Short mmCIF file of C-alpha atoms and ligand atoms in Angstrom, two decimals:
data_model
loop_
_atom_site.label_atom_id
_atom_site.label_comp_id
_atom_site.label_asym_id
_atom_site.label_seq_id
_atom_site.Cartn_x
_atom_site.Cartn_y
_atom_site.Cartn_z
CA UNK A 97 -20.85 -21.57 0.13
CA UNK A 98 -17.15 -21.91 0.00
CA UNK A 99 -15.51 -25.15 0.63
CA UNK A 100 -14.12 -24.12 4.46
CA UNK A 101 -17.47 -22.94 5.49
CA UNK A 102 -19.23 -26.03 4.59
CA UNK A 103 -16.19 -28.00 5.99
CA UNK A 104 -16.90 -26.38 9.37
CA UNK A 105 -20.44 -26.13 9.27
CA UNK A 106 -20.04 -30.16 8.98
CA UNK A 107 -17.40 -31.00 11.49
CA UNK A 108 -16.81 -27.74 13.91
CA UNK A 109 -17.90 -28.34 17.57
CA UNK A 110 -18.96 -25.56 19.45
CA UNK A 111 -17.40 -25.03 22.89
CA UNK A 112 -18.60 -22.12 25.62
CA UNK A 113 -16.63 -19.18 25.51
CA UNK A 114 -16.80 -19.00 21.85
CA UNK A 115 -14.08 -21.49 21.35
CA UNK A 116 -14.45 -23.47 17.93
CA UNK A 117 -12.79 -27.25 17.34
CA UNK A 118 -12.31 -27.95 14.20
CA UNK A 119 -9.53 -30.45 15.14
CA UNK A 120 -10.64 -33.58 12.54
CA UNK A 121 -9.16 -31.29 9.55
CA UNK A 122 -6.57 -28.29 11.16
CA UNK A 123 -6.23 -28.70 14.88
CA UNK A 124 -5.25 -31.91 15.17
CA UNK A 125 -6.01 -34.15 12.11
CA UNK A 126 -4.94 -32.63 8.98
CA UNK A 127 -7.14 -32.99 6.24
CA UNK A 128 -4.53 -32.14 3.02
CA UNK A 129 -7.40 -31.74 0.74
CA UNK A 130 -8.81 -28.71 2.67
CA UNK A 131 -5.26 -27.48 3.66
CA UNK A 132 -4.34 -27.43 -0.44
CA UNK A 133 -7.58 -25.28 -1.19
CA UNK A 134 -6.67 -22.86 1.98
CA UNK A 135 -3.39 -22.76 0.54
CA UNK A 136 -4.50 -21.92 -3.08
CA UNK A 137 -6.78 -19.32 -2.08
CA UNK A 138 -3.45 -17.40 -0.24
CA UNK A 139 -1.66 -18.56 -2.80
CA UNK A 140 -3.94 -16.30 -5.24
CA UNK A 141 -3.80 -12.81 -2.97
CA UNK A 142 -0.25 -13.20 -2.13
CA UNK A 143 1.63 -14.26 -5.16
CA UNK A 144 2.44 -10.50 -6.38
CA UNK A 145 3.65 -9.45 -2.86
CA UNK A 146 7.16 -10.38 -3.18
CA UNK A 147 6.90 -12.72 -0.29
CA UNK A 148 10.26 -14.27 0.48
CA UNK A 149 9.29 -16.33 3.93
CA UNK A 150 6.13 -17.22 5.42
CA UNK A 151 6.31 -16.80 9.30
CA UNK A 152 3.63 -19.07 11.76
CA UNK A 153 3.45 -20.45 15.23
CA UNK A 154 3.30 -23.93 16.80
CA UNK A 155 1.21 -25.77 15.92
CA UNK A 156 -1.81 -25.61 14.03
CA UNK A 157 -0.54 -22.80 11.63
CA UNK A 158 2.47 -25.16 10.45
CA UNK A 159 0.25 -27.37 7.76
CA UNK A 160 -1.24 -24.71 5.98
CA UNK A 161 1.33 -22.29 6.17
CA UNK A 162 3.69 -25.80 4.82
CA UNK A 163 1.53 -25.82 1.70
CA UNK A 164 1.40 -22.23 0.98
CA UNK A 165 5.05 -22.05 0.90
CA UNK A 166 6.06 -25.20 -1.47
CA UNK A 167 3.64 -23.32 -3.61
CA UNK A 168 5.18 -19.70 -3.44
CA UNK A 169 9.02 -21.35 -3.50
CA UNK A 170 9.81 -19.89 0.18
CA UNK A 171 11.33 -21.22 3.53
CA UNK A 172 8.28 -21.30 6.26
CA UNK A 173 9.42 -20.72 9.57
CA UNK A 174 7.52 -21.53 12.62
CA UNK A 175 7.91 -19.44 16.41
CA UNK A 176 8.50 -21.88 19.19
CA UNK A 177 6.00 -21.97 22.51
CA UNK A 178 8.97 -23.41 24.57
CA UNK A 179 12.80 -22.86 24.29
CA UNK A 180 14.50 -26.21 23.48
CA UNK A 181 17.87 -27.12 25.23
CA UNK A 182 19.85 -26.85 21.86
CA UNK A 183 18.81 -23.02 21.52
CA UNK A 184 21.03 -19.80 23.51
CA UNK A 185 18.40 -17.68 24.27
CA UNK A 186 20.34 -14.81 22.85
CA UNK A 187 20.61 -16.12 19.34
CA UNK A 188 16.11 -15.66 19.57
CA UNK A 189 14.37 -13.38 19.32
CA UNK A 190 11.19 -13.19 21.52
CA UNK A 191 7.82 -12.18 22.43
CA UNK A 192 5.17 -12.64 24.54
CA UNK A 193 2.09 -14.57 23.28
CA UNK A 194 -1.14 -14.74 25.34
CA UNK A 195 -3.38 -17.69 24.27
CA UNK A 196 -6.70 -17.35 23.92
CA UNK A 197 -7.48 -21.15 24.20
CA UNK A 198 -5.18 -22.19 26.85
CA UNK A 199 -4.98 -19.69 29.05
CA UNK A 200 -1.66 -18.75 29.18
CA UNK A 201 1.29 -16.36 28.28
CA UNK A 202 4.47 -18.10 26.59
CA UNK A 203 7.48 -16.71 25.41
CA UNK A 204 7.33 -17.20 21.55
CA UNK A 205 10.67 -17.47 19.58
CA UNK A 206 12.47 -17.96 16.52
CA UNK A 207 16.48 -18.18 15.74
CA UNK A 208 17.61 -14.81 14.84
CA UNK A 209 19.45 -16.45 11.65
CA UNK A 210 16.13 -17.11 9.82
CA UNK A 211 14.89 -13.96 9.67
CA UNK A 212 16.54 -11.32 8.27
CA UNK A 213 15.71 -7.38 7.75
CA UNK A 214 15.18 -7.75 3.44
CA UNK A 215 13.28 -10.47 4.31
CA UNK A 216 8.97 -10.09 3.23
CA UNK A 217 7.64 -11.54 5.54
CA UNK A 218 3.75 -12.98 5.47
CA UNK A 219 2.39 -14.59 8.71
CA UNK A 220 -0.17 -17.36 8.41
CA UNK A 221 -2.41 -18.67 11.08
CA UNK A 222 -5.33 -20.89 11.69
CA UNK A 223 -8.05 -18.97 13.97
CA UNK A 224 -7.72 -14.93 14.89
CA UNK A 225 -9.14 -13.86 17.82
CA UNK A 226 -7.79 -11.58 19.89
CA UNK A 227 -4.81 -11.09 18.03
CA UNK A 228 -2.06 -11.97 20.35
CA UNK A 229 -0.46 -14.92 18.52
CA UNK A 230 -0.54 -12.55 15.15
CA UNK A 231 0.83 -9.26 17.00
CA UNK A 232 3.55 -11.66 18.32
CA UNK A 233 5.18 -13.01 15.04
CA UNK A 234 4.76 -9.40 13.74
CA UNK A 235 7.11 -8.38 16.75
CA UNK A 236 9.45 -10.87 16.01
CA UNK A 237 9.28 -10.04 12.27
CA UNK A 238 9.62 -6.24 13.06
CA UNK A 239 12.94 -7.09 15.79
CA UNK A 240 14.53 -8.55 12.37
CA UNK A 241 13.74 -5.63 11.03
CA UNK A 242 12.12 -7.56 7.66
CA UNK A 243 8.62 -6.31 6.59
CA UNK A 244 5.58 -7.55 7.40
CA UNK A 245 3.41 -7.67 4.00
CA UNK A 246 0.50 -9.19 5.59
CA UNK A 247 -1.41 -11.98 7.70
CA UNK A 248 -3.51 -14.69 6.63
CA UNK A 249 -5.65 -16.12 8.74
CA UNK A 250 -7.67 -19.75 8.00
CA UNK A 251 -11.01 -18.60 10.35
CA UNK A 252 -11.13 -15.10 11.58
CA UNK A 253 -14.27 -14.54 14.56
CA UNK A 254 -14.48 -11.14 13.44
CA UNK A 255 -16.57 -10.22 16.79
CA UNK A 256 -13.46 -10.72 18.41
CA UNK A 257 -10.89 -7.56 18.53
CA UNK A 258 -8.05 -9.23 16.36
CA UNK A 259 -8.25 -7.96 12.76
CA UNK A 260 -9.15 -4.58 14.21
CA UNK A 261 -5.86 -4.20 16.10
CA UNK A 262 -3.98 -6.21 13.43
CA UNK A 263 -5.93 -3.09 11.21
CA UNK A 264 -5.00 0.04 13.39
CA UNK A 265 -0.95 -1.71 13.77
CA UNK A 266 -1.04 -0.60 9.27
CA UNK A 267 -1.47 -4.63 8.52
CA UNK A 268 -3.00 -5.84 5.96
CA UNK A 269 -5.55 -9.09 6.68
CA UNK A 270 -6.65 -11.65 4.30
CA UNK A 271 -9.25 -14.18 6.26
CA UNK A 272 -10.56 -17.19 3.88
CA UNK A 273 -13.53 -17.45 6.22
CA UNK A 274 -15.00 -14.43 8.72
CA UNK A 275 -17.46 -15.50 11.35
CA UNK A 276 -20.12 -13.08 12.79
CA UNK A 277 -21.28 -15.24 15.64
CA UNK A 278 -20.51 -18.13 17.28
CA UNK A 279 -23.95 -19.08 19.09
CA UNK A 280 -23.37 -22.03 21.73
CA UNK A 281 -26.65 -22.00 23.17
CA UNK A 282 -28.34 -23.10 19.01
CA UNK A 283 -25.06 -24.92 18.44
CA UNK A 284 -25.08 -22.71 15.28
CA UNK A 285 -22.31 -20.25 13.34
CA UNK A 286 -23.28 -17.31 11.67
CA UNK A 287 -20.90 -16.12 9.08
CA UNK A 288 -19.62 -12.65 7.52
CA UNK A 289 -18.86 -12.14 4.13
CA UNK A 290 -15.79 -10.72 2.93
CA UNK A 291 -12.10 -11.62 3.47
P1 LIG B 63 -5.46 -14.81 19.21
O1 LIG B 63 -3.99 -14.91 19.46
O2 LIG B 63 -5.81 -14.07 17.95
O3 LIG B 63 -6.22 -14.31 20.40
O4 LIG B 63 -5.96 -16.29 19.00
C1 LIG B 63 -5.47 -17.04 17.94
C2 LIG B 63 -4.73 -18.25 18.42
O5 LIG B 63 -5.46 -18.90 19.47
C3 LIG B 63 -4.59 -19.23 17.29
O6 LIG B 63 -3.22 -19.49 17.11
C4 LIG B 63 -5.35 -20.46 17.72
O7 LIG B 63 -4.47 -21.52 17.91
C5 LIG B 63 -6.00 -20.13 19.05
N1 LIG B 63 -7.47 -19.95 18.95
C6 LIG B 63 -8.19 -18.82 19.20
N2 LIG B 63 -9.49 -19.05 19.09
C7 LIG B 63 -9.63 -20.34 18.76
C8 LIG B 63 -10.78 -21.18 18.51
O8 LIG B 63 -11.95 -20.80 18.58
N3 LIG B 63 -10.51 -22.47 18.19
C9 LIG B 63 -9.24 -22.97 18.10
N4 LIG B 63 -9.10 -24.24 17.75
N5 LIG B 63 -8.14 -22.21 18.32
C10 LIG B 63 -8.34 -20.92 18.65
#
């Protein structure tokens, strides 16, 4: 069993509404043993892809997505939940992110000098569900008119609609771990194999 799966099969705490925690290693603690596997793994799919910047979103996406880009020799830029003060709107570009976990729609952004249209650009998050946060840096990727050369996602729950829209937008989607089932009734995870 790979090293994530184990790692969540020991810590992850199972909420209702098929909401995961895995907050002592990625959501809140970082655990830079795990996040230095997560990012070799990446690290081995992407290497050929000509990636020039790795693209996440606030917060839990930044430690892996760090990693992954001291390793690959690349910038990593993050999309903002909130505008700060020190920011013109007009010099963002922005989209609309739902989240699955809190409940709410923010406007995502990023300064419209870091990306820029020869830019590759491969988005890295920690969990994909539904797909919003994903489809949201793609839209901000796609405004700068830079290429999207794919997503990589820490834990996918594939029985949520993500990776299929993510599949039908022409993107390709790398998951280190897939879960089938997320049972909160057992307390137990069922996984899926593949990537
Ligand atoms: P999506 O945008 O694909 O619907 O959901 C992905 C985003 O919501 C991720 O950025 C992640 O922060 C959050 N998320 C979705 N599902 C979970 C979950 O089960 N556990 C945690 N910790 N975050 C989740």
């Amino acid at each position: 069993m790979s090293y994530l799966k184990e790692k969540i099969l020991e810590d992850g705490i199972i909420y209702p509404n098929n909401v995961l925690k895995i907050d002592s290693f990625l959501n809140q603690q970082i655990d830079p043993t795990i996040m230095k596997k997560i990012a070799d793994e990446f690290y081995e799919y992407y290497k050929d892809k000509g990636i020039t910047k790795i693209l996440t979103i606030e917060a839990s996406g930044i430690a892996p997505a760090i990693i992954l880009a001291t390793k690959l020799n690349v910038s990593m830029l993050f999309a903002k939940k909130s505008k700060p003060s020190t920011l013109e709107k007009e010099a963002c570009y922005h989209a609309k992110v739902y989240s699955y976990t809190k409940r709410k729609t923010s406007d995502v952004l990023v300064p419209k000098k870091y990306l820029k249209k020869d830019d590759k650009v491969l988005i890295i998050d920690d969990f994909l569900a539904n797909g919003e946060a994903s489809l949201g840096l793609v839209d901000l990727a796609k405004q700068a008119g830079s290429n999207v050369v794919g997503i990589g996602i820490c834990v996918e729950k594939s029985f949520q609609p993500g990776r299929k829209r993510l599949e039908e937008a022409g993107l390709d989607v790398y998951s280190i771990v897939r879960i089938e089932k997320i049972d909160y009734e057992n307390q137990k995870i069922i996984f899926k194999d593949g990537h």
